[in-house]
CSV table of N, CA and C in Angstrom, one decimal:
chain,number,residue,atom,x,y,z
V,9,ALA,N,1.8,16.7,1.6
V,9,ALA,CA,0.9,15.3,1.8
V,9,ALA,C,1.2,14.8,0.2
V,10,SER,N,1.2,13.5,0.3
V,10,SER,CA,1.1,12.9,-1.2
V,10,SER,C,-0.3,13.0,-1.7
V,11,GLN,N,-0.5,13.1,-3.0
V,11,GLN,CA,-1.8,13.0,-3.8
V,11,GLN,C,-1.8,11.5,-4.0
V,12,TRP,N,-2.8,10.7,-3.6
V,12,TRP,CA,-3.0,9.5,-4.1
V,12,TRP,C,-4.2,9.2,-5.0
V,13,THR,N,-4.2,8.7,-5.9
V,13,THR,CA,-5.2,8.3,-7.0
V,13,THR,C,-5.1,6.8,-7.0
V,14,CYS,N,-6.2,6.2,-7.4
V,14,CYS,CA,-6.0,4.6,-7.8
V,14,CYS,C,-5.1,4.4,-8.8
V,15,ALA,N,-5.0,5.1,-9.8
V,15,ALA,CA,-4.1,4.8,-10.9
V,15,ALA,C,-2.8,5.0,-10.3
V,16,LYS,N,-2.6,6.0,-9.8
V,16,LYS,CA,-1.0,6.2,-9.1
V,16,LYS,C,-0.5,5.2,-8.2
V,17,MET,N,-1.5,4.8,-7.4
V,17,MET,CA,-1.3,3.9,-6.2
V,17,MET,C,-1.1,2.4,-7.0
V,18,PHE,N,-1.7,2.2,-8.1
V,18,PHE,CA,-1.6,0.8,-8.9
V,18,PHE,C,-0.2,0.9,-9.5
V,19,ARG,N,0.3,2.2,-10.0
V,19,ARG,CA,1.5,2.1,-10.7
V,19,ARG,C,2.4,2.1,-9.5
V,20,ASP,N,2.5,2.5,-8.5
V,20,ASP,CA,3.5,2.5,-7.5
V,20,ASP,C,3.7,1.2,-7.1
V,21,PHE,N,2.4,0.5,-7.1
V,21,PHE,CA,2.5,-1.2,-6.4
V,21,PHE,C,3.0,-2.0,-7.4
V,22,ASP,N,2.8,-1.7,-8.8
V,22,ASP,CA,3.2,-2.5,-9.9
V,22,ASP,C,4.6,-2.2,-10.1
V,23,THR,N,5.5,-2.8,-9.3
V,23,THR,CA,7.1,-2.5,-9.2
V,23,THR,C,7.8,-3.2,-10.4
V,24,SER,N,7.1,-4.2,-11.1
V,24,SER,CA,7.5,-4.8,-12.3
V,24,SER,C,7.1,-4.2,-13.3
V,25,SER,N,6.3,-3.4,-13.3
V,25,SER,CA,5.7,-2.7,-14.5
V,25,SER,C,5.1,-3.7,-15.6
V,26,VAL,N,4.5,-4.3,-14.9
V,26,VAL,CA,3.7,-5.7,-16.1
V,26,VAL,C,2.3,-5.0,-16.4
V,27,GLY,N,1.7,-4.2,-15.7
V,27,GLY,CA,0.3,-3.8,-16.0
V,27,GLY,C,-0.7,-4.7,-15.0
V,28,TYR,N,-0.1,-5.4,-14.2
V,28,TYR,CA,-0.8,-6.2,-13.2
V,28,TYR,C,-0.1,-6.4,-11.8
V,29,LEU,N,-0.9,-6.3,-10.6
V,29,LEU,CA,-0.4,-6.7,-9.4
V,29,LEU,C,-0.4,-8.1,-9.1
V,30,SER,N,0.8,-8.8,-8.8
V,30,SER,CA,0.9,-9.9,-8.2
V,30,SER,C,0.3,-9.8,-6.8
V,31,TYR,N,-0.1,-10.8,-6.1
V,31,TYR,CA,-0.9,-10.6,-4.6
V,31,TYR,C,0.4,-10.2,-3.9
V,32,ASP,N,1.5,-10.5,-4.1
V,32,ASP,CA,2.6,-10.1,-3.3
V,32,ASP,C,2.8,-8.8,-3.6
V,33,ASP,N,2.9,-8.1,-4.7
V,33,ASP,CA,2.9,-6.8,-5.0
V,33,ASP,C,1.9,-5.7,-4.3
V,34,PHE,N,0.6,-6.2,-4.3
V,34,PHE,CA,-0.3,-5.8,-3.7
V,34,PHE,C,-0.2,-5.7,-2.1
V,35,ALA,N,0.1,-6.7,-1.7
V,35,ALA,CA,0.3,-6.7,-0.2
V,35,ALA,C,1.4,-5.7,0.3
V,36,LYS,N,2.6,-5.9,-0.3
V,36,LYS,CA,3.9,-5.1,-0.3
V,36,LYS,C,3.1,-3.4,-0.3
V,37,GLY,N,2.5,-3.3,-1.4
V,37,GLY,CA,1.9,-1.8,-1.8
V,37,GLY,C,1.2,-1.2,-0.7
V,38,MET,N,0.3,-2.3,-0.1
V,38,MET,CA,-0.5,-2.0,0.9
V,38,MET,C,0.0,-1.6,2.0
V,39,GLN,N,1.1,-2.2,2.5
V,39,GLN,CA,1.7,-2.0,3.8
V,39,GLN,C,2.5,-0.9,3.4
V,40,MET,N,3.3,-0.4,2.3
V,40,MET,CA,4.0,0.7,2.1
V,40,MET,C,2.6,2.0,2.5
V,41,LEU,N,1.6,1.9,1.7
V,41,LEU,CA,0.4,2.9,2.2
V,41,LEU,C,0.3,3.1,3.4
V,42,TRP,N,0.0,1.9,4.4
V,42,TRP,CA,-0.2,1.8,5.5
V,42,TRP,C,0.8,2.6,6.4
V,43,ASP,N,2.1,2.5,6.2
V,43,ASP,CA,3.2,3.1,6.7
V,43,ASP,C,2.9,4.4,6.5
V,44,GLU,N,2.8,5.0,5.4
V,44,GLU,CA,2.7,6.3,5.1
V,44,GLU,C,1.4,7.0,5.8
V,45,VAL,N,0.4,6.2,5.9
V,45,VAL,CA,-0.8,6.9,6.6
V,45,VAL,C,-0.2,7.0,8.1
V,46,GLN,N,0.3,6.0,8.7
V,46,GLN,CA,0.7,6.1,10.1
V,46,GLN,C,1.7,7.2,10.3
V,47,GLN,N,2.6,7.6,9.5
V,47,GLN,CA,3.2,8.9,9.6
V,47,GLN,C,2.7,10.0,9.8
V,48,GLY,N,1.5,10.2,9.4
V,48,GLY,CA,0.6,11.3,9.2
V,48,GLY,C,-0.1,11.8,10.5
V,49,GLU,N,-0.7,12.8,10.6
V,49,GLU,CA,-1.4,13.2,11.8
V,49,GLU,C,-2.4,12.1,12.2
V,50,GLN,N,-3.0,11.5,11.4
V,50,GLN,CA,-4.3,10.6,11.9
V,50,GLN,C,-3.8,9.1,12.0
V,51,LYS,N,-3.8,8.8,13.2
V,51,LYS,CA,-3.3,7.1,13.2
V,51,LYS,C,-4.6,6.4,13.2
V,52,MET,N,-4.4,5.1,12.6
V,52,MET,CA,-5.3,4.2,12.5
V,52,MET,C,-5.2,3.2,13.4
V,53,GLY,N,-6.2,2.3,13.3
V,53,GLY,CA,-6.0,0.8,14.2
V,53,GLY,C,-5.0,0.1,13.7
V,54,GLU,N,-5.0,-1.1,13.9
V,54,GLU,CA,-3.8,-2.3,13.6
V,54,GLU,C,-3.7,-2.4,12.3
V,55,ALA,N,-2.4,-2.4,11.8
V,55,ALA,CA,-2.2,-3.1,10.2
V,55,ALA,C,-3.1,-4.4,10.1
V,56,LEU,N,-3.5,-4.6,8.7
V,56,LEU,CA,-3.8,-5.9,8.3
V,56,LEU,C,-2.4,-6.8,8.2
V,57,SER,N,-2.5,-7.9,8.4
V,57,SER,CA,-1.5,-9.1,8.3
V,57,SER,C,-1.2,-9.2,6.9
V,58,GLU,N,0.1,-9.7,6.5
V,58,GLU,CA,0.4,-10.2,5.1
V,58,GLU,C,-0.5,-11.2,4.5
V,59,ASP,N,-1.2,-12.3,5.6
V,59,ASP,CA,-1.8,-13.1,5.0
V,59,ASP,C,-3.3,-12.4,4.7
V,60,GLU,N,-3.8,-11.5,5.5
V,60,GLU,CA,-5.1,-10.7,5.4
V,60,GLU,C,-5.0,-10.1,4.0
V,61,LEU,N,-3.9,-9.4,3.5
V,61,LEU,CA,-3.7,-8.5,2.5
V,61,LEU,C,-3.7,-9.4,1.2
V,62,LEU,N,-2.8,-10.6,1.4
V,62,LEU,CA,-2.8,-11.8,0.3
V,62,LEU,C,-4.3,-12.1,0.1
V,63,ALA,N,-5.1,-12.2,1.0
V,63,ALA,CA,-6.4,-12.9,0.8
V,63,ALA,C,-7.2,-11.8,0.1
V,64,LEU,N,-7.2,-10.7,0.6
V,64,LEU,CA,-7.8,-9.5,-0.2
V,64,LEU,C,-7.7,-9.4,-1.7
V,65,ALA,N,-6.5,-9.5,-1.9
V,65,ALA,CA,-5.8,-9.4,-3.3
V,65,ALA,C,-6.6,-10.6,-4.1
V,66,SER,N,-6.6,-11.7,-3.5
V,66,SER,CA,-7.2,-13.0,-4.2
V,66,SER,C,-8.6,-13.0,-4.2
V,67,ASP,N,-9.2,-12.3,-3.2
V,67,ASP,CA,-10.5,-11.9,-3.3
V,67,ASP,C,-11.1,-10.9,-4.6
V,68,MET,N,-10.1,-9.8,-4.7
V,68,MET,CA,-10.2,-9.0,-6.0
V,68,MET,C,-10.1,-9.5,-7.2
V,69,ASP,N,-9.4,-10.9,-7.4
V,69,ASP,CA,-8.9,-11.4,-8.7
V,69,ASP,C,-10.2,-12.4,-8.8
V,70,GLU,N,-11.2,-11.6,-9.5
V,70,GLU,CA,-12.4,-12.3,-9.7
V,70,GLU,C,-12.1,-13.4,-10.9
V,71,ALA,N,-11.3,-13.4,-12.0
V,71,ALA,CA,-10.9,-14.3,-12.8
V,71,ALA,C,-10.0,-15.3,-12.3
V,72,ARG,N,-9.4,-15.3,-11.2
V,72,ARG,CA,-8.6,-16.3,-10.8
V,72,ARG,C,-7.4,-16.6,-11.5
V,73,ARG,N,-6.8,-15.5,-11.8
V,73,ARG,CA,-5.5,-15.6,-12.7
V,73,ARG,C,-4.2,-15.3,-12.0
V,74,GLY,N,-4.2,-14.9,-10.7
V,74,GLY,CA,-3.3,-15.0,-9.7
V,74,GLY,C,-2.6,-13.7,-9.9
V,75,HIS,N,-3.4,-12.6,-10.3
V,75,HIS,CA,-3.0,-11.1,-10.2
V,75,HIS,C,-4.3,-10.3,-10.4
V,76,VAL,N,-4.2,-8.8,-9.9
V,76,VAL,CA,-5.1,-8.0,-9.7
V,76,VAL,C,-5.1,-6.9,-10.9
V,77,THR,N,-5.8,-6.8,-11.6
V,77,THR,CA,-5.7,-5.7,-12.8
V,77,THR,C,-6.0,-4.4,-12.3
V,78,LEU,N,-5.9,-3.4,-13.2
V,78,LEU,CA,-6.2,-2.0,-12.7
V,78,LEU,C,-7.7,-1.8,-12.3
V,79,LEU,N,-8.5,-2.3,-13.3
V,79,LEU,CA,-9.9,-2.3,-13.2
V,79,LEU,C,-10.4,-2.9,-11.8
V,80,GLN,N,-9.9,-4.0,-11.5
V,80,GLN,CA,-10.2,-4.7,-10.4
V,80,GLN,C,-9.7,-3.9,-8.9
V,81,PHE,N,-8.6,-3.4,-9.1
V,81,PHE,CA,-8.0,-2.6,-8.0
V,81,PHE,C,-9.1,-1.4,-7.9
V,82,CYS,N,-9.1,-0.7,-8.9
V,82,CYS,CA,-9.8,0.6,-8.9
V,82,CYS,C,-11.2,0.2,-8.4
V,83,ARG,N,-11.7,-0.5,-8.9
V,83,ARG,CA,-13.4,-0.7,-8.5
V,83,ARG,C,-13.2,-1.3,-7.0
V,84,ALA,N,-12.4,-2.0,-6.4
V,84,ALA,CA,-12.4,-2.1,-5.0
V,84,ALA,C,-12.1,-0.9,-4.1
V,85,PHE,N,-11.3,-0.2,-4.6
V,85,PHE,CA,-10.6,0.9,-3.8
V,85,PHE,C,-11.1,2.6,-4.3
V,86,TYR,N,-11.8,2.6,-5.1
V,86,TYR,CA,-12.3,4.0,-5.7
V,86,TYR,C,-12.6,4.9,-4.6
V,87,ALA,N,-12.2,6.2,-4.7
V,87,ALA,CA,-12.6,7.1,-3.4
V,87,ALA,C,-12.9,8.5,-4.4
V,88,MET,N,-13.6,9.1,-4.0
V,88,MET,CA,-14.0,10.5,-4.6
V,88,MET,C,-13.2,11.5,-4.3
V,89,ASP,N,-12.9,11.7,-3.0
V,89,ASP,CA,-11.9,12.6,-2.3
V,89,ASP,C,-10.4,12.3,-2.4
V,90,ASN,N,-9.6,12.6,-3.4
V,90,ASN,CA,-8.4,12.1,-3.5
V,90,ASN,C,-7.2,12.5,-2.4
V,91,ASP,N,-7.8,13.6,-1.6
V,91,ASP,CA,-6.7,14.1,-0.6
V,91,ASP,C,-6.9,13.0,0.5
V,92,LYS,N,-8.0,12.2,0.7
V,92,LYS,CA,-8.0,11.3,1.8
V,92,LYS,C,-8.3,10.1,1.4
V,93,VAL,N,-7.8,9.5,0.2
V,93,VAL,CA,-7.8,8.2,-0.5
V,93,VAL,C,-7.1,7.1,0.4
V,94,ALA,N,-6.1,7.4,1.0
V,94,ALA,CA,-5.1,6.6,1.8
V,94,ALA,C,-6.3,6.1,3.0
V,95,ASP,N,-6.9,7.1,3.7
V,95,ASP,CA,-7.9,6.8,4.6
V,95,ASP,C,-9.1,6.0,4.2
V,96,THR,N,-9.4,6.3,3.1
V,96,THR,CA,-10.4,5.6,2.4
V,96,THR,C,-10.1,4.2,2.1
V,97,VAL,N,-9.0,4.1,1.5
V,97,VAL,CA,-8.7,2.8,0.9
V,97,VAL,C,-8.5,1.9,2.2
V,98,MET,N,-8.1,2.2,3.4
V,98,MET,CA,-7.7,1.5,4.7
V,98,MET,C,-9.2,1.1,5.1
V,99,GLN,N,-10.1,1.9,5.2
V,99,GLN,CA,-11.4,1.7,5.7
V,99,GLN,C,-12.3,0.7,4.6
V,100,GLN,N,-12.1,0.9,3.5
V,100,GLN,CA,-12.8,-0.3,2.7
V,100,GLN,C,-11.9,-1.5,2.9
V,101,LEU,N,-10.6,-1.6,3.1
V,101,LEU,CA,-9.9,-2.9,3.4
V,101,LEU,C,-10.4,-3.6,4.4
V,102,TYR,N,-10.7,-2.9,5.5
V,102,TYR,CA,-11.5,-3.4,6.7
V,102,TYR,C,-12.7,-3.9,6.3
V,103,ALA,N,-13.7,-3.1,5.7
V,103,ALA,CA,-14.8,-3.4,5.4
V,103,ALA,C,-15.1,-4.7,4.4
V,104,LEU,N,-14.1,-4.5,3.5
V,104,LEU,CA,-14.2,-6.0,2.6
V,104,LEU,C,-13.5,-7.1,3.4
V,105,LEU,N,-12.4,-6.9,4.2
V,105,LEU,CA,-12.2,-8.1,4.9
V,105,LEU,C,-13.3,-8.7,5.8
V,106,TYR,N,-14.0,-7.7,6.6
V,106,TYR,CA,-15.0,-8.1,7.4
V,106,TYR,C,-16.2,-8.6,6.5
V,107,GLU,N,-16.6,-8.1,5.3
V,107,GLU,CA,-17.6,-8.9,4.6
V,107,GLU,C,-17.3,-10.2,4.2
V,108,ASN,N,-16.1,-10.6,3.8
V,108,ASN,CA,-15.5,-11.8,3.5
V,108,ASN,C,-15.4,-12.6,4.6
V,109,SER,N,-15.0,-12.1,5.7
V,109,SER,CA,-14.9,-13.0,6.9
V,109,SER,C,-16.2,-13.8,7.4
V,110,MET,N,-17.2,-12.9,7.1
V,110,MET,CA,-18.7,-13.2,7.3
V,110,MET,C,-19.0,-14.4,6.4
V,111,THR,N,-18.7,-14.5,5.0
V,111,THR,CA,-19.1,-15.3,4.2
V,111,THR,C,-18.5,-17.0,4.3
V,112,VAL,N,-17.2,-16.8,5.3
V,112,VAL,CA,-16.4,-18.0,5.5
V,112,VAL,C,-17.0,-18.8,6.2
């Protein structure tokens, strides 16, 4: 099984190696992570849509610069148990999406 850490996920998602994630990089990276989790033993619910993932990236981008920094990414998805980071990230994604939908 892969060892996922916040910094490793960020580096993997940063396909342009620019030090930040475009919203599109974030959405593609999260879909890649989702696919990997789904291939494991523990299946999760329905995947978030691309629009939902792009909205999450926008919500993390507090400075409204059009991208997500490593600090913003890790603050949103930090998990103590690195063996279960993928599951924790997806749970946090759903929680963040729910919280944001309640304020709209």
